[in-house]
CSV table of C-alpha atoms and ligand atoms in Angstrom, one decimal:
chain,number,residue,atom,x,y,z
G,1,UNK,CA,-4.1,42.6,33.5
G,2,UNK,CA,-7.8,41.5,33.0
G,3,UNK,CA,-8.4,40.5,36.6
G,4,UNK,CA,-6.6,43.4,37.4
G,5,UNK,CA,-9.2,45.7,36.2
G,6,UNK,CA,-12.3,43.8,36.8
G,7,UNK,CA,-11.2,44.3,40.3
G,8,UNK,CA,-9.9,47.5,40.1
G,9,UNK,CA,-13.4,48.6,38.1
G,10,UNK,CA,-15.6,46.8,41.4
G,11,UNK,CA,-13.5,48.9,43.7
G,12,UNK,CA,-13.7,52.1,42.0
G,13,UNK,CA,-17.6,52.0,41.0
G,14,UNK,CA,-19.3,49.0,42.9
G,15,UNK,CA,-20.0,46.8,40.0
G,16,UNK,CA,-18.8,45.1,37.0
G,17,UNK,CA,-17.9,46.6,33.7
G,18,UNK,CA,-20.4,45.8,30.1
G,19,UNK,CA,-16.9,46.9,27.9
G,20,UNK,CA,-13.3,46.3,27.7
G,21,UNK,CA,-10.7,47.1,25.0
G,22,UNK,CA,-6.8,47.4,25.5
G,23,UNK,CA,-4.6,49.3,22.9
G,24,UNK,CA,-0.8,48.8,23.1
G,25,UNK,CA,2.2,51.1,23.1
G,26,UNK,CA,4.3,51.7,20.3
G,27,UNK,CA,8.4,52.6,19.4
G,28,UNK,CA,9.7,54.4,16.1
G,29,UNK,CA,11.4,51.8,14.4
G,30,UNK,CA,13.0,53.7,11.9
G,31,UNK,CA,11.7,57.0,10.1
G,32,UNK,CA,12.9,59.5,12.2
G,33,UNK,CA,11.5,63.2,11.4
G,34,UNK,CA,9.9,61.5,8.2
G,35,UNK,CA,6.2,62.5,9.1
G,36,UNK,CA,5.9,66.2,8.5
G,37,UNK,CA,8.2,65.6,5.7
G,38,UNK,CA,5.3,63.2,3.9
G,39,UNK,CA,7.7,60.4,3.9
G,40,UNK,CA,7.1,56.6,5.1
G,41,UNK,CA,8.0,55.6,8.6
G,42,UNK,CA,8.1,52.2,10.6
G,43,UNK,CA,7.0,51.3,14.0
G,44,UNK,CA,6.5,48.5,16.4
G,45,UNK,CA,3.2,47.8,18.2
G,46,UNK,CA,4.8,46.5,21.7
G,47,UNK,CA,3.1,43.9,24.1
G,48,UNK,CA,2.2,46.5,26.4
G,49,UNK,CA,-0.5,48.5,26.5
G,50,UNK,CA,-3.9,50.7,28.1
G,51,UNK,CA,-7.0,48.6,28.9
G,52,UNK,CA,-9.8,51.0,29.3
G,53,UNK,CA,-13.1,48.9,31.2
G,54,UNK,CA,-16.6,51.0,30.6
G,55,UNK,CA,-20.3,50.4,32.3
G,56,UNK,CA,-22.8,52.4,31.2
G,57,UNK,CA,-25.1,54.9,33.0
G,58,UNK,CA,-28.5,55.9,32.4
G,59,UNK,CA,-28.2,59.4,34.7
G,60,UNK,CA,-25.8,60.5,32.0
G,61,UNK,CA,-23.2,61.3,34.5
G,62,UNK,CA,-19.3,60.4,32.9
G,63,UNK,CA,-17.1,59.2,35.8
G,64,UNK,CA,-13.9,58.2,35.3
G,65,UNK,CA,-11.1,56.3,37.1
G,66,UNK,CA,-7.7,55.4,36.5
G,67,UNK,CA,-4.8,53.2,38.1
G,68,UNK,CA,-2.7,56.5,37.8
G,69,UNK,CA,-3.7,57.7,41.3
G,70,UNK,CA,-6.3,60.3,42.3
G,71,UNK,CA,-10.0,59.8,43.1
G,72,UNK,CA,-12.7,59.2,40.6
G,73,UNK,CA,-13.4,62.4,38.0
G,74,UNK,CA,-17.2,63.0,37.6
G,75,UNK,CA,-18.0,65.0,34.2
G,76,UNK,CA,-22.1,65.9,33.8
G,77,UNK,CA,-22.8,64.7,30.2
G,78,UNK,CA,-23.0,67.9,28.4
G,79,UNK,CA,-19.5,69.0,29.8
G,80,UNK,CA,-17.1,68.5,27.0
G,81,UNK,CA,-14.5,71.2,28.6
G,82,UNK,CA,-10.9,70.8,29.0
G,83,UNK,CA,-9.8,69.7,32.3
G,84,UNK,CA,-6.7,71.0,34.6
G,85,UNK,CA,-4.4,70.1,37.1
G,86,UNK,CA,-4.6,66.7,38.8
G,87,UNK,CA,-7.4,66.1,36.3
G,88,UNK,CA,-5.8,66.2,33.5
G,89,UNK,CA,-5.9,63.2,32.3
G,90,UNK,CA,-9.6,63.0,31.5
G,91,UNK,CA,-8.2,64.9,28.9
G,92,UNK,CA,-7.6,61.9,26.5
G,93,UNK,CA,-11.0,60.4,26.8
G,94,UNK,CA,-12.7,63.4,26.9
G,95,UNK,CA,-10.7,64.6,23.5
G,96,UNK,CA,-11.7,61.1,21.5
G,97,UNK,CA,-15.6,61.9,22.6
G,98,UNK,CA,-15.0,65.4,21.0
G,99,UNK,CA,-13.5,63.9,18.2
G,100,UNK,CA,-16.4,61.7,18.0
G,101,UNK,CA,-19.0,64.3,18.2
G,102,UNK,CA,-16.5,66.8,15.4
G,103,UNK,CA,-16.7,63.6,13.5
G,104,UNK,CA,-21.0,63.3,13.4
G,105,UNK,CA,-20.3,59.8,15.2
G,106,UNK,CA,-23.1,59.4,18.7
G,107,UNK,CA,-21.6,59.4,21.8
G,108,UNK,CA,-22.6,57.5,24.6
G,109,UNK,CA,-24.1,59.4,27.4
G,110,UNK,CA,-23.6,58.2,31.0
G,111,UNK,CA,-21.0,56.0,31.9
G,112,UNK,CA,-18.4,54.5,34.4
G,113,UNK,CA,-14.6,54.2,32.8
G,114,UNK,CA,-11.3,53.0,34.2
G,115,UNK,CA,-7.7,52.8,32.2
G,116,UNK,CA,-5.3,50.9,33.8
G,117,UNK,CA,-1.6,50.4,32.3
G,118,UNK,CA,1.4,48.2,32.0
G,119,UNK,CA,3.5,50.7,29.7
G,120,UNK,CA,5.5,53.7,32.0
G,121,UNK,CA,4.1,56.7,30.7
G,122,UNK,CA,6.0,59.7,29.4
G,123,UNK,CA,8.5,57.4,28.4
G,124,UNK,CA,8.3,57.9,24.4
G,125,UNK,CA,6.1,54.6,23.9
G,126,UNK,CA,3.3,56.5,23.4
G,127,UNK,CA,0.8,55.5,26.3
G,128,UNK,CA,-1.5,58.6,25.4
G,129,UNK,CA,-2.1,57.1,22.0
G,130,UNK,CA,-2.9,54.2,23.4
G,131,UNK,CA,-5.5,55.6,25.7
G,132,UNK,CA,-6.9,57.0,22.7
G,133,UNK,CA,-7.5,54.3,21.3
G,134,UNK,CA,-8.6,51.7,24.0
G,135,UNK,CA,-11.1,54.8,24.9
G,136,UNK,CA,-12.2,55.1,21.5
G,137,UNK,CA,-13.0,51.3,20.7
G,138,UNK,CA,-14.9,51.4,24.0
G,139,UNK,CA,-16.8,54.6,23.2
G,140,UNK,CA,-17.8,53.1,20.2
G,141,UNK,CA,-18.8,49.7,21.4
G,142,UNK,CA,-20.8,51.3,24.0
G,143,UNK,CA,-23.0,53.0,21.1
G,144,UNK,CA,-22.9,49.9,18.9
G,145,UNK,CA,-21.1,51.6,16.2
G,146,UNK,CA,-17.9,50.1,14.3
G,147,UNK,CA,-15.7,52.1,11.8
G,148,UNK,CA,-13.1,51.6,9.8
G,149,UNK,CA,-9.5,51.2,11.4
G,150,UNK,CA,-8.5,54.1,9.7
G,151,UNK,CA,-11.3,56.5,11.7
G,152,UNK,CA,-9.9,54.8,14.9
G,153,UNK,CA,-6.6,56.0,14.3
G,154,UNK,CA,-7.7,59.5,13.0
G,155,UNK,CA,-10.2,59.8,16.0
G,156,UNK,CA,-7.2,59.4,18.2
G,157,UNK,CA,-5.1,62.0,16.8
G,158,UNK,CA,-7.6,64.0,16.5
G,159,UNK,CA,-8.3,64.2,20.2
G,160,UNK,CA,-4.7,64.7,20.9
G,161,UNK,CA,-3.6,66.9,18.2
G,162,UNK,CA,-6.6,69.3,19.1
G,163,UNK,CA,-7.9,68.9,22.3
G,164,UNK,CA,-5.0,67.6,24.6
G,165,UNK,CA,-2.6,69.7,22.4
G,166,UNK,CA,0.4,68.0,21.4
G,167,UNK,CA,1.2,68.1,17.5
G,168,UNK,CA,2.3,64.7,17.7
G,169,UNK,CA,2.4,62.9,14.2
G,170,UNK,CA,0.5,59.7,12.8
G,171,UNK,CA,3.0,57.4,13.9
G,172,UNK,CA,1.5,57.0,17.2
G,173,UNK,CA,-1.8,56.0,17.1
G,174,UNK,CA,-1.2,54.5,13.4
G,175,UNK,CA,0.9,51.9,14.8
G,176,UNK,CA,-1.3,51.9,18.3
G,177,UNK,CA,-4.4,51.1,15.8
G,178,UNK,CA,-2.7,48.6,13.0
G,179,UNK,CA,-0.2,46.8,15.5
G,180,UNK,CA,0.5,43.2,14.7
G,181,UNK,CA,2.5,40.7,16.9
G,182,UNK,CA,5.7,39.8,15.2
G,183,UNK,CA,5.1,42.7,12.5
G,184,UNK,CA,6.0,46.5,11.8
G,185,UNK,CA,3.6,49.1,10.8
G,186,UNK,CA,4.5,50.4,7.3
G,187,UNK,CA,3.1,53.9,6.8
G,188,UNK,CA,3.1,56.3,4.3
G,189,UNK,CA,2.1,59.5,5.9
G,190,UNK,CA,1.1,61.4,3.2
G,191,UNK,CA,-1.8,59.2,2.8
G,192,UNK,CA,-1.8,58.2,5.3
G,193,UNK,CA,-1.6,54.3,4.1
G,194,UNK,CA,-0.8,51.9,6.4
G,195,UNK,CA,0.5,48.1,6.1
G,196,UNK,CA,2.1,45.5,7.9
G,197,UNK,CA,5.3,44.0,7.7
G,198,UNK,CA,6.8,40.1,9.0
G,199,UNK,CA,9.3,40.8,11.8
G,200,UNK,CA,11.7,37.8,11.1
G,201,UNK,CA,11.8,35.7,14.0
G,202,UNK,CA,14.5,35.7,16.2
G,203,UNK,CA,15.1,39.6,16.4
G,204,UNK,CA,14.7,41.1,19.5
G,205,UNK,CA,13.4,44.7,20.6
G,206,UNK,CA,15.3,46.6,23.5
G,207,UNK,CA,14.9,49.9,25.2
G,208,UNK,CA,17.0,52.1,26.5
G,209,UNK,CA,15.1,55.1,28.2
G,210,UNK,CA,17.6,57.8,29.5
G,211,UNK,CA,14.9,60.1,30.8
G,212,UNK,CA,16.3,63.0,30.0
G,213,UNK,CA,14.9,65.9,27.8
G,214,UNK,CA,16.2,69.0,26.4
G,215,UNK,CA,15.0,71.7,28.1
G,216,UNK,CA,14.0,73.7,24.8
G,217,UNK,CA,12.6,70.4,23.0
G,218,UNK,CA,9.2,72.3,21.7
G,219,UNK,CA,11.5,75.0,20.1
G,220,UNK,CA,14.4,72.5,18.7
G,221,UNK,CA,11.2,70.4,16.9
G,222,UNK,CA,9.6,73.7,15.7
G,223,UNK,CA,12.9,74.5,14.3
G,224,UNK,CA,13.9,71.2,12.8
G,225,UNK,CA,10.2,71.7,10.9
G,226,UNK,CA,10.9,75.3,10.0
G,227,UNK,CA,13.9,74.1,8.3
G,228,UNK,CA,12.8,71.2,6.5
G,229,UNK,CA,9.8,73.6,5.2
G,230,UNK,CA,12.5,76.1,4.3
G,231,UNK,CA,14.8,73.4,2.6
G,232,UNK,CA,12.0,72.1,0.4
G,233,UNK,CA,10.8,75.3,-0.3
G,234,UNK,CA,14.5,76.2,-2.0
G,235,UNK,CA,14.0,73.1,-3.8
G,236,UNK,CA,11.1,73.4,-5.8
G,237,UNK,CA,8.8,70.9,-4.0
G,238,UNK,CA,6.6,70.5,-1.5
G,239,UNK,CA,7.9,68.4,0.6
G,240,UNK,CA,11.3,66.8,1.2
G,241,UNK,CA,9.8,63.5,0.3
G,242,UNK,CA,9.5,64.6,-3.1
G,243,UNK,CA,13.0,64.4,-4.1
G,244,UNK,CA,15.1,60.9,-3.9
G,245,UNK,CA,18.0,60.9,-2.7
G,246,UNK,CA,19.8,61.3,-6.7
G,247,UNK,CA,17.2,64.6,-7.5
G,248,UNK,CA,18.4,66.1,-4.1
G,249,UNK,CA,22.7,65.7,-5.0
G,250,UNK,CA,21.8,66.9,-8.3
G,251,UNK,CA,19.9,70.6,-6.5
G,252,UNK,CA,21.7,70.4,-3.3
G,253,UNK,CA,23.6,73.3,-4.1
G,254,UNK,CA,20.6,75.0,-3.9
G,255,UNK,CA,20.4,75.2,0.2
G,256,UNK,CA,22.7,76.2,2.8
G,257,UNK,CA,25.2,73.9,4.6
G,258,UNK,CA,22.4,73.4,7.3
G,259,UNK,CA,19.2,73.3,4.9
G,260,UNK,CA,21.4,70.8,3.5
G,261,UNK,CA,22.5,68.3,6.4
G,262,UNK,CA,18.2,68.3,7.3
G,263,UNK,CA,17.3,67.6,3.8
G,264,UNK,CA,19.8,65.0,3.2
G,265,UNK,CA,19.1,63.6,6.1
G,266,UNK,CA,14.9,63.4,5.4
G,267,UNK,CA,15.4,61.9,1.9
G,268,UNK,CA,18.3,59.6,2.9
G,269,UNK,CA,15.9,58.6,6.1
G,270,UNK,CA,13.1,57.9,3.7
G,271,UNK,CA,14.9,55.2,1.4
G,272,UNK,CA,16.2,53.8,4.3
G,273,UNK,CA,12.8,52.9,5.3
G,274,UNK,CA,12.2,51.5,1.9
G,275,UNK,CA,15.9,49.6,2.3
G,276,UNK,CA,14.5,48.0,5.9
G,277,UNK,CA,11.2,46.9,4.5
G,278,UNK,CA,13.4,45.1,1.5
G,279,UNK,CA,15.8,44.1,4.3
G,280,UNK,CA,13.0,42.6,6.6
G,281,UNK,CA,11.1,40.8,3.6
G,282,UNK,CA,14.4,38.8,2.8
G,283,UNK,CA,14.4,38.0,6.4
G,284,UNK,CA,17.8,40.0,6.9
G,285,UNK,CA,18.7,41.3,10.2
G,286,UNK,CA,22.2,42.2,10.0
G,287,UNK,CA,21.0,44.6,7.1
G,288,UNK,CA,18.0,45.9,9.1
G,289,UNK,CA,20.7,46.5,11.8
G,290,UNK,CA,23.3,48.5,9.7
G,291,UNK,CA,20.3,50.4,8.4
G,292,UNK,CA,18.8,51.3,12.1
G,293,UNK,CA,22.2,52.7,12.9
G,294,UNK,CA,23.1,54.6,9.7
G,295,UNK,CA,19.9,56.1,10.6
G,296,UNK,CA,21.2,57.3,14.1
G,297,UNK,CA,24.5,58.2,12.3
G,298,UNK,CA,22.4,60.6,10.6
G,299,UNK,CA,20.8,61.8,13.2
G,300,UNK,CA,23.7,62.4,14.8
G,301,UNK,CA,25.3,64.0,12.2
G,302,UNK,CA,22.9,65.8,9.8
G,303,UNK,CA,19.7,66.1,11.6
G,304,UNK,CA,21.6,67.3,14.7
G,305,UNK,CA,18.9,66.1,17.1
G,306,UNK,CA,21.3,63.5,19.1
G,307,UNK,CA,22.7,64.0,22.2
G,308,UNK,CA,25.9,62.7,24.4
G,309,UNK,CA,23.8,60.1,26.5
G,310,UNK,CA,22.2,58.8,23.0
G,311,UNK,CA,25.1,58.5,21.2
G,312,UNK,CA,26.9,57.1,24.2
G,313,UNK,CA,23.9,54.1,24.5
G,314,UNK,CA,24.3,53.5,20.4
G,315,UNK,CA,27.9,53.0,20.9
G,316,UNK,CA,28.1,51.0,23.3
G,317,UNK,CA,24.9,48.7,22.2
G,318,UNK,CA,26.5,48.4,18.6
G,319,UNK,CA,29.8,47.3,20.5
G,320,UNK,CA,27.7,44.4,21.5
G,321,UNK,CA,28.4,41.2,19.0
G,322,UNK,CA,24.4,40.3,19.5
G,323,UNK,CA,23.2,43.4,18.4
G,324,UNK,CA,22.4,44.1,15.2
G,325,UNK,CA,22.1,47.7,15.3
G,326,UNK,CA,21.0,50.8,17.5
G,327,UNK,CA,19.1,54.0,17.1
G,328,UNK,CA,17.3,56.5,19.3
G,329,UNK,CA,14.0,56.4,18.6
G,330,UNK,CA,11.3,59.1,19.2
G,331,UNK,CA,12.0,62.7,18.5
G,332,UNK,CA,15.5,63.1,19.6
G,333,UNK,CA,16.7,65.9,22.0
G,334,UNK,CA,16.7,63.2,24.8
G,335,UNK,CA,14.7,60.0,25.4
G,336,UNK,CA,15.2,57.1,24.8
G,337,UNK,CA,17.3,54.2,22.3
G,338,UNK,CA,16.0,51.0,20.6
G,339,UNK,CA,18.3,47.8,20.1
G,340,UNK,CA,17.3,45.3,17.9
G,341,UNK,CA,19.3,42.4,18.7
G,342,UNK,CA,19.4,38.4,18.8
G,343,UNK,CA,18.3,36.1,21.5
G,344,UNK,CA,21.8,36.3,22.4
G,345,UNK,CA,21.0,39.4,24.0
G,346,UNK,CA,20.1,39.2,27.8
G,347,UNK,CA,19.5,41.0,30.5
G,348,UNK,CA,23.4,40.5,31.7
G,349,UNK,CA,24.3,42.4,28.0
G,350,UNK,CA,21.4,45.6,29.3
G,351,UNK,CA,23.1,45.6,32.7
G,352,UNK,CA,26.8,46.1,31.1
G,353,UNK,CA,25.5,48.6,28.9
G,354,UNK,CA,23.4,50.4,31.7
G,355,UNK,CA,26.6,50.3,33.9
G,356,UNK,CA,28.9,51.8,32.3
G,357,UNK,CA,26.3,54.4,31.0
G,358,UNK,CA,25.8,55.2,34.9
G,359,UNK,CA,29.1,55.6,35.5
G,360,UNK,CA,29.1,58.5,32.7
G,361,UNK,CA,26.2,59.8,33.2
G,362,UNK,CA,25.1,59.3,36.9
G,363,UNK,CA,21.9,57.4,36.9
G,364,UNK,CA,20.6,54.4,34.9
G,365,UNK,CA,18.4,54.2,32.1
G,366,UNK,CA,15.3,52.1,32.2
G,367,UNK,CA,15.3,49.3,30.3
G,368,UNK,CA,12.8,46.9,28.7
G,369,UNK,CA,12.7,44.1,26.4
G,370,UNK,CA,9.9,44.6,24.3
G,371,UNK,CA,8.0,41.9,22.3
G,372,UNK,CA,5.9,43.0,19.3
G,373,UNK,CA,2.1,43.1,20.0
G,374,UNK,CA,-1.7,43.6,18.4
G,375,UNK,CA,-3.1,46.6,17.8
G,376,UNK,CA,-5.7,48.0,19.3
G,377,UNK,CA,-9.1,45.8,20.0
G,378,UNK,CA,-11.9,44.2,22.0
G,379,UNK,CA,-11.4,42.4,24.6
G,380,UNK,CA,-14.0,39.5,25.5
G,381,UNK,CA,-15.2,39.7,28.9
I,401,ADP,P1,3.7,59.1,26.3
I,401,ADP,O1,2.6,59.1,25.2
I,401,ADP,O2,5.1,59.1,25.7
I,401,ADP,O3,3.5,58.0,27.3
I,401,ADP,P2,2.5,61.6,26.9
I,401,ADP,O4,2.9,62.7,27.8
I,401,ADP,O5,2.2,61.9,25.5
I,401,ADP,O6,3.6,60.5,27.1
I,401,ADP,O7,1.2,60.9,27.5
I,401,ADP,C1,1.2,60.5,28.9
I,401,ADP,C2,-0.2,60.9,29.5
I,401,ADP,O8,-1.2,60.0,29.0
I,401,ADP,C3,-0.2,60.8,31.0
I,401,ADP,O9,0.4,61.9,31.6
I,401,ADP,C4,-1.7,60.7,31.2
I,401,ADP,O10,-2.3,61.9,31.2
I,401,ADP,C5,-2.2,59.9,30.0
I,401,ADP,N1,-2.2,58.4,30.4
I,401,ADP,C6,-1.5,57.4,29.9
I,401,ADP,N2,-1.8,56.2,30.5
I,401,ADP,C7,-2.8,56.5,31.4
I,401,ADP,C8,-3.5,55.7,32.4
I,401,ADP,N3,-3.3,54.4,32.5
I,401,ADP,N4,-4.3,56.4,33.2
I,401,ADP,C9,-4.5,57.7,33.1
I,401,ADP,N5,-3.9,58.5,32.2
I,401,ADP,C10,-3.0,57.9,31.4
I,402,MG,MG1,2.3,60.7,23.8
């Protein structure tokens, strides 16, 4: 990828660049809905990633490039406006300088920038995080200023969550920014507080992307949040992850049959995070496995945010003697479905599953077999 954008960077601006950083992907291990709930979540830094290249300018012009298509962008130096249309993307860079600026942090003036990219975008692995981030480190480098982790992350979500737009939570650029390879990110959103924890070896990541997307996805996450808010309300807290799953049998009779299914399904969700970390520290993969598909059961079942093509991949992969266990992963409604299987597991096993999902369903889904990568960082040159 390195040579890749060195030449890519001449091409595009006639020189080389002073900067690189690279910030991976990421997938939602387990934790699903936990974030707004101020429970704990798990995620996977994956071994592919944005690597953003920077030179810098002294005519304080901002041009940027990217191996996304489309000629170069030129932005004057004082222009911190939202872009449109073919554009767009600037977006993401342009959002971490504002959140740079918001955050009394210097920005650097003039500059050449490129991203280029080995993880498909829009397909739930969070490659706008990781442009965040990869911009972010090379923003800062450029100005000779280091911060804590921690302000990396938040910079990032602060540029999405508030000038791209998208409410997306911390798990994102959290596990973007505190990635290790052949760990999960533990994090506690309510602080947020993040950690690390040993993937045992031997367990494999696969993906299963369906690319399809509920058509009213915006409004079926505004609503799951509306009634997670609602069902903690009725409770006496405030929020879900306040309760275990013993204080929420002992109220439940508080909610509705649907306030219910959520809020079980939040404070069940929660411990069985806290199960998988136990599960993963004893080096246990068949538990971490019946714990990633409870989680889908549940889902499924209580959180209602499932759909055929999901379920169909989750059967069929837990059908599978080498996998351990299945779950969608991401926000449900569509998207896409994580394995986590042994070495067993090759690319004759994705076929077989992808097959007969084809001949349900029509097309394929994507697959990739992800490793476990870095977080975000520097690059030497
Ligand atoms: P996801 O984060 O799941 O990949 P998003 O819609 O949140 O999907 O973010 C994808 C967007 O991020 C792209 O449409 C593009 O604007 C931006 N992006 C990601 N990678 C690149 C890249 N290499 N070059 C330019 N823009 C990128
Ligand atoms: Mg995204």
């Amino acid at each position: 990828m390195k040579s890749l954008l060195l030449e890519k960077f001449r091409t595009a601006f006639g020189r080389a660049p002073e900067i690189v950083a690279r910030a991976p992907g990421r997938i939602e291990f387990i934790g699903n809905h936990t974030d707004y709930n101020g429970g704990t979540v798990l995620g996977a830094a994956i071994d592919r990633g944005v690597w953003v290249a920077l030179a810098r300018r002294d005519d304080g012009r901002r041009r940027f490039a990217s191996d996304q298509g489309g000629e170069v962008v030129a932005v004057a130096a004082n222009q911190l406006d939202k872009l449109s249309g073919p554009h767009a993307w600037v977006n993401y860079p342009l959002g971490v300088l504002v959140a740079l600026r918001d955050a009394g942090l210097a920005l650097p003036s003039g500059f050449d920038y490129l991203a280029v990219s080995d993880l498909p975008t829009g397909a739930g692995l969070s490659s706008s995080a990781a442009i965040e981030l990869a911009s972010g480190l090379a923003f800062l480098a450029a100005t000779g200023q280091t911060v804590p982790r921690e302000t990396l992350v938040q910079l990032g979500r602060y540029a999405e969550n508030k000038f791209v737009g998208v409410p997306c939570g911390i798990l994102d650029q959290g596990v973007s920014g505190f990635g290790r390879k052949d760990h999960l990110v533990f994090i506690d959103c309510r602080g947020p507080r993040f950690d690390t924890v040993p993937l045992p070896a031997g367990a494999h990541i696969w993906i299963f992307n369906t690319h399809t997307k509920h058509a009213l996805v915006d409004g079926l996450y505004a609503a799951r949040h509306r009634e997670c808010m609602a069902a903690a309300r009725a409770l006496g807290v405030a929020l879900l992850a306040d309760l275990s799953p013993a204080a929420l049998a002992a109220a439940g009779k508080k909610l509705d049959p649907l306030e219910a299914r959520r809020a079980k399904h939040i404070v069940e969700e929660i411990a069985r995070v806290d199960a998988t970390v136990v599960a993963l520290r004893a080096g246990d993969l068949t538990a971490v496995g019946e714990l990633l598909t409870a989680s889908h059961r549940s889902s499924q079942h209580l959180f209602e945010n499932s759909t055929a093509e999901l379920d169909f991949l989750v059967d069929a992969l837990v059908g599978v003697p080498a996998v351990y266990g299945a779950r969608l992963t991401g926000g449900g409604f569509g998207g896409a479905v994580m394995a986590l299987a042994s070495g067993d597991f090759g690319p004759a096993d994705a076929d077989a599953v992808s097959g007969a999902y084809a001949g349900k369903f029509g097309a394929r889904p994507d697959v990739l077999h992800a490793q476990t990568g870095d977080g975000a960082m520097r690059v030497a040159l």
